[in-house]
mmCIF file of C-alpha atoms in Angstrom:
data_model
loop_
_atom_site.group_PDB
_atom_site.id
_atom_site.type_symbol
_atom_site.label_atom_id
_atom_site.label_comp_id
_atom_site.label_asym_id
_atom_site.label_seq_id
_atom_site.Cartn_x
_atom_site.Cartn_y
_atom_site.Cartn_z
ATOM 1 C CA MET S 141 24.384 65.949 -10.018
ATOM 2 C CA GLU S 142 22.385 67.350 -12.388
ATOM 3 C CA GLN S 143 22.776 70.640 -14.074
ATOM 4 C CA LYS S 144 19.137 71.617 -13.708
ATOM 5 C CA GLU S 145 19.657 71.160 -9.482
ATOM 6 C CA ILE S 146 22.702 72.988 -9.939
ATOM 7 C CA MET S 147 20.978 75.588 -11.999
ATOM 8 C CA ASP S 148 17.969 75.366 -9.487
ATOM 9 C CA LYS S 149 20.567 75.808 -6.413
ATOM 10 C CA VAL S 150 22.288 78.397 -8.735
ATOM 11 C CA LEU S 151 19.791 80.661 -8.582
ATOM 12 C CA LYS S 152 18.124 80.367 -5.356
ATOM 13 C CA ILE S 153 21.423 81.554 -3.875
ATOM 14 C CA LEU S 154 21.240 84.477 -6.230
ATOM 15 C CA GLY S 155 18.102 85.336 -5.242
ATOM 16 C CA PRO S 156 18.415 87.204 -2.223
ATOM 17 C CA TYR S 157 21.507 89.399 -3.015
ATOM 18 C CA ALA S 158 20.252 90.497 -6.796
ATOM 19 C CA LYS S 159 18.444 93.636 -6.924
ATOM 20 C CA ASN S 160 17.091 93.067 -10.991
ATOM 21 C CA LYS S 161 14.405 90.405 -10.204
ATOM 22 C CA ASP S 162 13.369 90.053 -14.004
ATOM 23 C CA ALA S 163 16.636 89.541 -14.696
ATOM 24 C CA LEU S 164 17.262 86.588 -12.215
ATOM 25 C CA ALA S 165 13.376 85.393 -13.429
ATOM 26 C CA ALA S 166 14.557 85.042 -16.903
ATOM 27 C CA ALA S 167 18.089 84.268 -15.941
ATOM 28 C CA SER S 168 19.940 81.962 -18.532
ATOM 29 C CA ASP S 169 23.227 80.923 -19.359
ATOM 30 C CA ALA S 170 24.638 83.502 -20.200
ATOM 31 C CA THR S 171 23.155 85.822 -17.754
ATOM 32 C CA ASN S 172 25.875 87.824 -15.751
ATOM 33 C CA ILE S 173 25.521 88.129 -12.266
ATOM 34 C CA LEU S 174 27.272 91.564 -11.114
ATOM 35 C CA THR S 175 25.817 93.356 -14.870
ATOM 36 C CA ASP S 176 22.957 91.811 -15.092
ATOM 37 C CA LEU S 177 21.400 90.344 -11.823
ATOM 38 C CA GLU S 178 22.887 93.447 -10.777
ATOM 39 C CA VAL S 179 24.534 92.362 -7.451
ATOM 40 C CA ASN S 180 27.020 93.989 -5.506
ATOM 41 C CA SER S 181 30.721 92.684 -6.087
ATOM 42 C CA SER S 182 31.425 92.765 -2.584
ATOM 43 C CA ARG S 183 28.222 89.999 -2.557
ATOM 44 C CA LEU S 184 29.746 87.927 -4.728
ATOM 45 C CA VAL S 185 32.080 86.437 -1.987
ATOM 46 C CA ASP S 186 29.018 85.966 0.029
ATOM 47 C CA ILE S 187 27.939 83.925 -3.155
ATOM 48 C CA ILE S 188 30.752 82.088 -3.103
ATOM 49 C CA LEU S 189 30.665 81.033 0.564
ATOM 50 C CA ALA S 190 27.415 79.671 0.103
ATOM 51 C CA PHE S 191 28.138 77.928 -3.317
ATOM 52 C CA GLU S 192 31.398 75.962 -1.037
ATOM 53 C CA ASP S 193 28.100 75.522 1.923
ATOM 54 C CA GLU S 194 25.393 74.147 -0.387
ATOM 55 C CA PHE S 195 27.639 72.221 -3.088
ATOM 56 C CA ASP S 196 30.139 70.543 -0.050
ATOM 57 C CA ILE S 197 32.900 72.422 -2.454
ATOM 58 C CA GLU S 198 36.161 74.107 -2.432
ATOM 59 C CA ILE S 199 36.412 77.302 -4.820
ATOM 60 C CA GLU S 200 39.939 78.744 -5.194
ATOM 61 C CA ASP S 201 40.782 81.780 -5.642
ATOM 62 C CA GLY S 202 41.421 81.395 -8.875
ATOM 63 C CA GLU S 203 38.201 79.893 -9.861
ATOM 64 C CA ALA S 204 36.155 82.176 -8.070
ATOM 65 C CA ASP S 205 37.459 85.372 -9.979
ATOM 66 C CA LYS S 206 36.072 83.149 -13.441
ATOM 67 C CA VAL S 207 32.196 82.793 -12.436
ATOM 68 C CA ASN S 208 30.934 86.155 -14.115
ATOM 69 C CA THR S 209 27.803 84.461 -15.706
ATOM 70 C CA VAL S 210 25.334 81.934 -13.882
ATOM 71 C CA GLY S 211 26.611 79.095 -16.721
ATOM 72 C CA ALA S 212 29.847 80.422 -15.500
ATOM 73 C CA ALA S 213 28.725 79.330 -11.758
ATOM 74 C CA VAL S 214 26.694 76.039 -12.973
ATOM 75 C CA SER S 215 29.910 75.039 -15.438
ATOM 76 C CA MET S 216 32.151 75.301 -12.491
ATOM 77 C CA ILE S 217 29.997 73.643 -9.693
ATOM 78 C CA LYS S 218 29.413 70.634 -11.856
ATOM 79 C CA ALA S 219 32.874 69.800 -12.083
ATOM 80 C CA LYS S 220 33.283 69.759 -9.074
ATOM 81 C CA VAL S 221 30.164 67.518 -7.000
ATOM 82 C CA MET R 323 51.859 117.758 -19.295
ATOM 83 C CA LEU R 324 54.055 115.629 -21.450
ATOM 84 C CA ALA R 325 51.968 112.220 -22.419
ATOM 85 C CA ALA R 326 53.956 108.772 -21.742
ATOM 86 C CA GLY R 327 55.736 107.385 -23.875
ATOM 87 C CA SER R 328 54.994 110.456 -26.710
ATOM 88 C CA GLY R 329 56.907 113.103 -25.722
ATOM 89 C CA GLU R 330 53.571 115.350 -26.673
ATOM 90 C CA ARG R 331 51.976 117.237 -24.474
ATOM 91 C CA ALA R 332 48.723 116.337 -23.517
ATOM 92 C CA ALA R 333 46.239 118.634 -23.716
ATOM 93 C CA PRO R 334 43.501 119.876 -20.921
ATOM 94 C CA PHE R 335 40.144 120.123 -22.140
ATOM 95 C CA GLY R 336 36.773 121.297 -21.803
ATOM 96 C CA ARG R 337 34.488 124.394 -21.640
ATOM 97 C CA GLY R 338 37.725 126.857 -22.899
ATOM 98 C CA ASP R 339 37.835 124.563 -25.833
ATOM 99 C CA LEU R 340 34.262 125.303 -26.778
ATOM 100 C CA ARG R 341 34.652 129.106 -25.976
ATOM 101 C CA ARG R 342 37.469 130.784 -27.594
ATOM 102 C CA ASN R 343 37.642 133.365 -25.311
ATOM 103 C CA ASN R 344 37.573 131.769 -22.117
ATOM 104 C CA PRO R 345 40.941 129.557 -22.041
ATOM 105 C CA MET R 346 39.523 128.133 -18.747
ATOM 106 C CA THR R 347 39.862 124.201 -18.899
ATOM 107 C CA LEU R 348 38.257 121.244 -17.110
ATOM 108 C CA PHE R 349 39.680 118.153 -17.613
ATOM 109 C CA LEU R 350 42.707 116.321 -18.149
ATOM 110 C CA ARG R 351 43.852 113.052 -19.792
ATOM 111 C CA ASP R 352 46.232 112.291 -18.331
ATOM 112 C CA PRO R 353 47.346 108.693 -20.941
ATOM 113 C CA THR R 354 49.885 107.990 -17.226
ATOM 114 C CA LEU R 355 46.691 107.879 -14.917
ATOM 115 C CA SER R 356 44.898 105.271 -13.190
ATOM 116 C CA PHE R 357 41.954 106.049 -10.425
ATOM 117 C CA GLY R 358 38.757 104.460 -9.107
ATOM 118 C CA ASN R 359 36.547 105.163 -6.556
ATOM 119 C CA ASP R 360 34.182 102.777 -4.304
ATOM 120 C CA VAL R 361 31.383 103.992 -1.788
ATOM 121 C CA VAL R 362 30.400 101.281 0.734
ATOM 122 C CA ASP R 363 26.472 101.753 2.798
ATOM 123 C CA LEU R 364 27.662 99.973 5.533
ATOM 124 C CA ARG R 365 23.813 99.597 6.530
ATOM 125 C CA GLU R 366 23.564 97.172 3.393
ATOM 126 C CA GLU R 367 27.340 94.987 4.853
ATOM 127 C CA ALA R 368 25.659 94.273 8.512
ATOM 128 C CA ASP R 369 23.615 91.519 8.266
ATOM 129 C CA ARG R 370 26.644 88.646 8.676
ATOM 130 C CA SER R 371 26.876 86.143 10.890
ATOM 131 C CA SER R 372 30.176 86.669 13.570
ATOM 132 C CA HIS R 373 31.454 82.900 11.609
ATOM 133 C CA PHE R 374 30.588 84.271 8.330
ATOM 134 C CA LEU R 375 32.629 87.707 8.527
ATOM 135 C CA ASP R 376 35.597 85.360 9.907
ATOM 136 C CA ARG R 377 35.218 83.493 6.823
ATOM 137 C CA TYR R 378 34.343 86.109 4.607
ATOM 138 C CA VAL R 379 37.679 88.413 5.643
ATOM 139 C CA ARG R 380 39.866 85.349 4.719
ATOM 140 C CA ARG R 381 38.678 85.033 1.634
ATOM 141 C CA ILE R 382 39.195 88.744 0.489
ATOM 142 C CA CYS R 383 42.082 89.551 3.339
ATOM 143 C CA THR R 384 46.046 88.905 2.670
ATOM 144 C CA GLU R 385 47.477 87.552 6.504
ATOM 145 C CA ARG R 386 49.182 91.493 6.855
ATOM 146 C CA GLU R 387 45.610 92.109 6.028
ATOM 147 C CA VAL R 388 43.707 90.781 8.990
ATOM 148 C CA SER R 389 46.642 91.538 11.253
ATOM 149 C CA LEU R 390 45.380 95.055 10.810
ATOM 150 C CA VAL R 391 41.589 94.380 10.999
ATOM 151 C CA GLY R 392 42.138 92.356 14.047
ATOM 152 C CA SER R 393 44.365 96.126 15.372
ATOM 153 C CA GLU R 394 41.533 98.091 14.322
ATOM 154 C CA PRO R 395 39.057 99.197 17.532
ATOM 155 C CA ASP R 396 36.445 98.787 15.278
ATOM 156 C CA MET R 397 36.955 95.881 12.980
ATOM 157 C CA ALA R 398 33.519 96.094 10.736
ATOM 158 C CA ARG R 399 35.235 99.352 9.401
ATOM 159 C CA ALA R 400 38.281 98.827 8.912
ATOM 160 C CA LEU R 401 37.166 95.886 6.455
ATOM 161 C CA TRP R 402 35.057 97.707 4.994
ATOM 162 C CA ARG R 403 37.879 100.232 4.469
ATOM 163 C CA ILE R 404 40.145 97.571 3.147
ATOM 164 C CA TRP R 405 37.342 96.845 0.497
ATOM 165 C CA ALA R 406 36.895 99.705 -0.609
ATOM 166 C CA LEU R 407 40.473 100.442 -1.508
ATOM 167 C CA LYS R 408 40.911 97.332 -2.967
ATOM 168 C CA GLU R 409 37.823 97.833 -5.319
ATOM 169 C CA SER R 410 39.355 101.323 -5.923
ATOM 170 C CA ALA R 411 42.215 99.992 -6.573
ATOM 171 C CA PHE R 412 41.028 96.923 -8.751
ATOM 172 C CA LYS R 413 39.234 99.770 -11.154
ATOM 173 C CA ALA R 414 42.197 101.448 -11.173
ATOM 174 C CA VAL R 415 44.168 98.247 -12.713
ATOM 175 C CA HIS R 416 41.407 97.612 -14.531
ATOM 176 C CA ARG R 417 41.908 100.700 -16.564
ATOM 177 C CA ARG R 418 45.174 99.586 -17.726
ATOM 178 C CA ASP R 419 44.542 95.526 -18.513
ATOM 179 C CA ARG R 420 41.269 94.592 -18.622
ATOM 180 C CA SER R 421 42.284 90.814 -18.464
ATOM 181 C CA ARG R 422 43.092 91.220 -15.478
ATOM 182 C CA ALA R 423 40.428 89.213 -12.889
ATOM 183 C CA PHE R 424 39.743 90.685 -9.664
ATOM 184 C CA ARG R 425 41.390 88.377 -7.250
ATOM 185 C CA TYR R 426 40.917 90.042 -3.557
ATOM 186 C CA ARG R 427 44.182 88.989 -2.424
ATOM 187 C CA GLU R 428 46.079 90.701 -5.003
ATOM 188 C CA LEU R 429 45.855 94.186 -3.901
ATOM 189 C CA GLU R 430 46.619 94.483 -0.790
ATOM 190 C CA VAL R 431 46.387 98.011 1.534
ATOM 191 C CA GLN R 432 48.857 98.735 3.825
ATOM 192 C CA PRO R 433 48.906 100.009 7.296
ATOM 193 C CA GLY R 434 47.497 103.132 7.449
ATOM 194 C CA PHE R 435 45.202 103.329 4.706
ATOM 195 C CA GLU R 436 47.304 105.200 2.330
ATOM 196 C CA SER R 437 48.177 102.426 0.131
ATOM 197 C CA VAL R 438 47.878 99.358 -1.874
ATOM 198 C CA VAL R 439 49.956 97.026 -3.407
ATOM 199 C CA ASP R 440 49.515 95.385 -6.197
ATOM 200 C CA HIS R 441 51.066 92.003 -5.739
ATOM 201 C CA PHE R 442 50.245 90.920 -9.267
ATOM 202 C CA SER R 443 52.505 93.434 -11.298
ATOM 203 C CA GLY R 444 54.823 94.808 -8.230
ATOM 204 C CA SER R 445 53.527 98.038 -9.226
ATOM 205 C CA SER R 446 51.850 100.258 -5.669
ATOM 206 C CA PHE R 447 48.888 102.429 -5.529
ATOM 207 C CA ASN R 448 48.230 105.802 -3.883
ATOM 208 C CA ALA R 449 45.187 105.547 -1.574
ATOM 209 C CA PHE R 450 42.942 107.702 1.120
ATOM 210 C CA CYS R 451 39.992 106.426 2.846
ATOM 211 C CA ARG R 452 37.633 107.587 5.031
ATOM 212 C CA ALA R 453 34.387 106.240 7.071
ATOM 213 C CA SER R 454 31.800 108.821 7.975
ATOM 214 C CA GLY R 455 28.825 108.018 9.701
ATOM 215 C CA ASP R 456 27.451 104.938 7.552
ATOM 216 C CA PHE R 457 29.536 104.918 5.010
ATOM 217 C CA VAL R 458 33.000 103.846 4.191
ATOM 218 C CA TYR R 459 34.341 105.912 0.504
ATOM 219 C CA GLY R 460 37.938 105.521 -1.173
ATOM 220 C CA VAL R 461 39.954 106.668 -4.003
ATOM 221 C CA ALA R 462 43.448 104.393 -5.508
ATOM 222 C CA TRP R 463 45.525 106.635 -8.353
ATOM 223 C CA SER R 464 48.653 105.447 -9.977
ATOM 224 C CA SER R 465 51.084 107.374 -12.172
ATOM 225 C CA GLN R 466 52.760 105.783 -14.111
ATOM 226 C CA ASN R 467 55.283 108.440 -14.476
ATOM 227 C CA ALA R 468 54.854 109.378 -11.680
ATOM 228 C CA ASP R 469 58.327 111.241 -11.109
ATOM 229 C CA LEU R 470 56.634 113.539 -14.137
ATOM 230 C CA PHE R 471 54.085 114.759 -12.985
ATOM 231 C CA ASP R 472 52.591 116.618 -10.017
ATOM 232 C CA GLU R 473 49.990 114.970 -7.746
ATOM 233 C CA PRO R 474 46.952 114.405 -9.869
ATOM 234 C CA PHE R 475 43.911 116.864 -9.143
ATOM 235 C CA LEU R 476 41.176 114.256 -8.389
ATOM 236 C CA VAL R 477 37.448 115.537 -7.296
ATOM 237 C CA SER R 478 34.743 113.152 -5.830
ATOM 238 C CA TRP R 479 31.502 113.679 -5.334
ATOM 239 C CA LEU R 480 28.820 111.416 -3.470
ATOM 240 C CA ASP R 481 25.600 111.883 -2.386
ATOM 241 C CA ARG R 482 22.971 109.938 -1.030
ATOM 242 C CA VAL R 483 19.749 108.927 -2.869
ATOM 243 C CA ALA R 484 15.923 108.993 -1.166
ATOM 244 C CA VAL R 485 15.460 105.603 -2.611
ATOM 245 C CA ALA R 486 17.666 102.760 -3.700
ATOM 246 C CA SER R 487 15.803 101.177 -6.699
ATOM 247 C CA ASP R 488 17.736 102.153 -9.788
ATOM 248 C CA LEU R 489 21.418 102.906 -8.562
ATOM 249 C CA SER R 490 22.544 103.288 -12.045
ATOM 250 C CA ARG R 491 20.456 106.283 -13.324
ATOM 251 C CA ALA R 492 21.105 108.166 -9.779
ATOM 252 C CA VAL R 493 24.881 107.756 -10.516
ATOM 253 C CA ARG R 494 23.840 109.570 -14.091
ATOM 254 C CA GLU R 495 21.986 112.091 -12.339
ATOM 255 C CA GLN R 496 24.657 112.822 -10.499
ATOM 256 C CA VAL R 497 27.026 112.803 -13.779
ATOM 257 C CA GLN R 498 24.796 115.758 -15.125
ATOM 258 C CA ARG R 499 23.986 117.875 -11.559
ATOM 259 C CA VAL R 500 28.241 117.515 -11.435
ATOM 260 C CA LEU R 501 28.823 118.820 -14.980
ATOM 261 C CA GLY R 502 25.959 121.209 -15.081
ATOM 262 C CA ARG R 503 27.666 122.769 -12.200
ATOM 263 C CA LEU R 504 30.783 122.581 -13.592
ATOM 264 C CA GLU R 505 28.619 124.792 -15.952
ATOM 265 C CA HIS R 506 30.693 122.379 -18.595
ATOM 266 C CA GLU R 507 28.507 120.895 -21.729
ATOM 267 C CA PHE R 508 27.711 117.546 -22.083
ATOM 268 C CA PRO R 509 25.220 115.582 -24.008
ATOM 269 C CA GLU R 510 22.151 114.141 -22.871
ATOM 270 C CA GLU R 511 24.020 110.597 -22.557
ATOM 271 C CA PRO R 512 27.375 111.781 -21.062
ATOM 272 C CA ILE R 513 28.788 108.337 -19.338
ATOM 273 C CA ARG R 514 30.471 106.022 -22.169
ATOM 274 C CA ARG R 515 30.469 102.265 -21.540
ATOM 275 C CA ASP R 516 32.316 100.351 -24.620
ATOM 276 C CA SER R 517 32.341 96.256 -24.376
ATOM 277 C CA ASP R 518 34.415 94.044 -26.462
ATOM 278 C CA GLU R 519 32.799 91.051 -28.039
ATOM 279 C CA ASP R 520 32.677 89.061 -25.130
ATOM 280 C CA GLY R 521 30.294 91.468 -23.396
ATOM 281 C CA THR R 522 33.459 92.355 -21.136
ATOM 282 C CA LEU R 523 32.757 96.558 -19.941
ATOM 283 C CA HIS R 524 34.856 98.733 -20.574
ATOM 284 C CA PRO R 525 36.070 101.815 -17.405
ATOM 285 C CA PRO R 526 33.220 103.904 -18.252
ATOM 286 C CA VAL R 527 34.269 107.422 -19.847
ATOM 287 C CA LEU R 528 32.808 111.165 -20.075
ATOM 288 C CA GLU R 529 32.057 111.642 -23.873
ATOM 289 C CA LEU R 530 31.949 115.076 -24.374
ATOM 290 C CA PRO R 531 32.162 117.579 -27.335
ATOM 291 C CA ARG R 532 36.035 117.806 -27.090
ATOM 292 C CA GLY R 533 37.378 114.741 -25.629
ATOM 293 C CA ARG R 534 36.855 111.914 -23.254
ATOM 294 C CA ALA R 535 37.732 111.757 -20.065
ATOM 295 C CA PRO R 536 37.818 108.929 -17.631
ATOM 296 C CA VAL R 537 35.404 108.676 -14.506
ATOM 297 C CA SER R 538 34.965 106.670 -12.239
ATOM 298 C CA LEU R 539 31.549 105.277 -10.548
ATOM 299 C CA SER R 540 30.649 104.180 -7.711
ATOM 300 C CA HIS R 541 26.824 103.012 -5.845
ATOM 301 C CA HIS R 542 25.172 100.791 -3.061
ATOM 302 C CA GLY R 543 23.001 100.830 -1.365
ATOM 303 C CA ARG R 544 21.744 104.872 -1.196
ATOM 304 C CA LEU R 545 24.751 106.002 -1.643
ATOM 305 C CA VAL R 546 26.399 106.807 -4.904
ATOM 306 C CA MET R 547 29.837 108.617 -6.103
ATOM 307 C CA THR R 548 31.891 109.803 -8.732
ATOM 308 C CA THR R 549 35.420 111.127 -9.025
ATOM 309 C CA MET R 550 37.059 113.156 -12.247
ATOM 310 C CA GLN R 551 40.202 114.077 -12.983
ATOM 311 C CA LEU R 552 39.809 117.534 -12.836
ATOM 312 C CA HIS R 553 42.546 120.158 -14.844
ATOM 313 C CA PRO R 554 43.686 122.338 -11.002
ATOM 314 C CA SER R 555 42.684 125.832 -12.892
ATOM 315 C CA ALA R 556 38.554 124.225 -12.281
ATOM 316 C CA GLU R 557 39.214 124.886 -9.031
ATOM 317 C CA PRO R 558 37.295 127.914 -8.782
ATOM 318 C CA THR R 559 34.170 126.672 -11.115
ATOM 319 C CA ILE R 560 34.264 123.987 -8.288
ATOM 320 C CA GLU R 561 34.179 126.867 -5.473
ATOM 321 C CA ARG R 562 31.205 128.490 -7.454
ATOM 322 C CA GLY R 563 29.278 125.310 -8.156
ATOM 323 C CA PHE R 564 29.685 123.312 -4.387
ATOM 324 C CA GLY R 565 30.560 126.311 -2.485
ATOM 325 C CA ASP R 566 27.721 125.255 -0.203
ATOM 326 C CA CYS R 567 28.834 121.826 0.007
ATOM 327 C CA GLU R 568 30.366 119.793 2.658
ATOM 328 C CA LYS R 569 34.203 118.674 1.445
ATOM 329 C CA VAL R 570 36.804 116.551 3.070
ATOM 330 C CA ILE R 571 40.043 117.714 1.316
ATOM 331 C CA SER R 572 43.283 115.606 1.731
ATOM 332 C CA GLY R 573 46.636 116.758 -0.365
ATOM 333 C CA ARG R 574 44.870 117.377 -4.108
ATOM 334 C CA ARG R 575 42.047 115.372 -3.571
ATOM 335 C CA ILE R 576 38.658 116.822 -2.728
ATOM 336 C CA PHE R 577 35.969 115.276 -1.707
ATOM 337 C CA ILE R 578 32.111 116.762 -2.202
ATOM 338 C CA LEU R 579 29.815 115.673 0.398
ATOM 339 C CA SER R 580 25.785 116.043 0.241
ATOM 340 C CA VAL R 581 25.168 112.808 2.186
#
C-alpha cells in the first residue's frame, strides 16, 4: 500500500476524534495526535483498534505507545501491511 | 519539611512571602511528591458498541482489572474509574520520569480503587476515585519518602463549562479563578509547560511570583479539573474562597465541585 493511501486512511480514522479540525485539515507527519489534533487520550485506544481493523494488522502495546504523531502512525502501519 | 536526600527543608511559599506581615503560606514545594488527576465525562464515552467496548477493555485492562470490571454492578463506570486512575497515576509517573510511555497494563488499579500498582517500577500510588452523576474523577499520588511526610494535602476543583469548544482555555480560566479566590497573586498566564527539543511536553507547573508549584490539569467533554498541593494552613483560605461550593473530602484530599 502506498504511503499516501495509508496517510489518507489514517486521517479519515482520526477525523471523528480530532477536536481541532483546522489542525486536521493541515495535518503533516509532524502533527501530534494528542496536542495538535486535540484527541482525548482515552480515544487513542479506539484509534489503535480502528487501525487494526482498517489495515488488518495487530499492534502491540509497545508499538501503540509510540504512535504520537500522524507520521509515526503511518510509518508503523506501512511496516506492517 | 525535609527535601528528598538533601537534608534541607522544602520551604512553603505563597502569599505570605509576598506580604511580609502575613506569614500565611499556600503552596508546598515537595520534591518527593508526585500526583496526577483525571476526569471523565461519561457522555463522551457512551458511543461504543458492546463488541468494541469489550476489545477496548481488554486493550487497557490487566486480567485482574477485567475481573474487577466484571464484578461491579455498573461495568461501564468501573471501567472509567479504572481509566481515570490509570491516567492519574501515569501523570504522577510522568512527573518523575518523562521517558516513560503510557502502557496501560503496566499500571494496575487494585480492587477498591484506592491504589494503583506500577508494575514497571514496582512502586505503588495511593488513589481516590469517585463516580458522580455523569462523570468520574480521580487523583493518584505517591511520595518517595512516605515515612517522612504527612499525608499530602491535595485540593482539586471540578467545574462544568457551558461550551466545550476550547477546554484548554477553560482550564486556564479555572486556574486563574482558583488562584484569585485563594487570594494569591499570579501572572496573566500562570500555567507553564516546558518542552524538550523533540517537542515532548513537560508536566504543567504554576509559574508564580515566588516560584513554581506543580499542578495537574484535566479536561474532558464539558468538565475541567485542577489539582494542587497546598500547605495545610491554607484550609481557612479555602473555606473563605469556596465555602459555598459542594465538597467531597477523603482524608486530606478535598474536591471542590461546581458541577
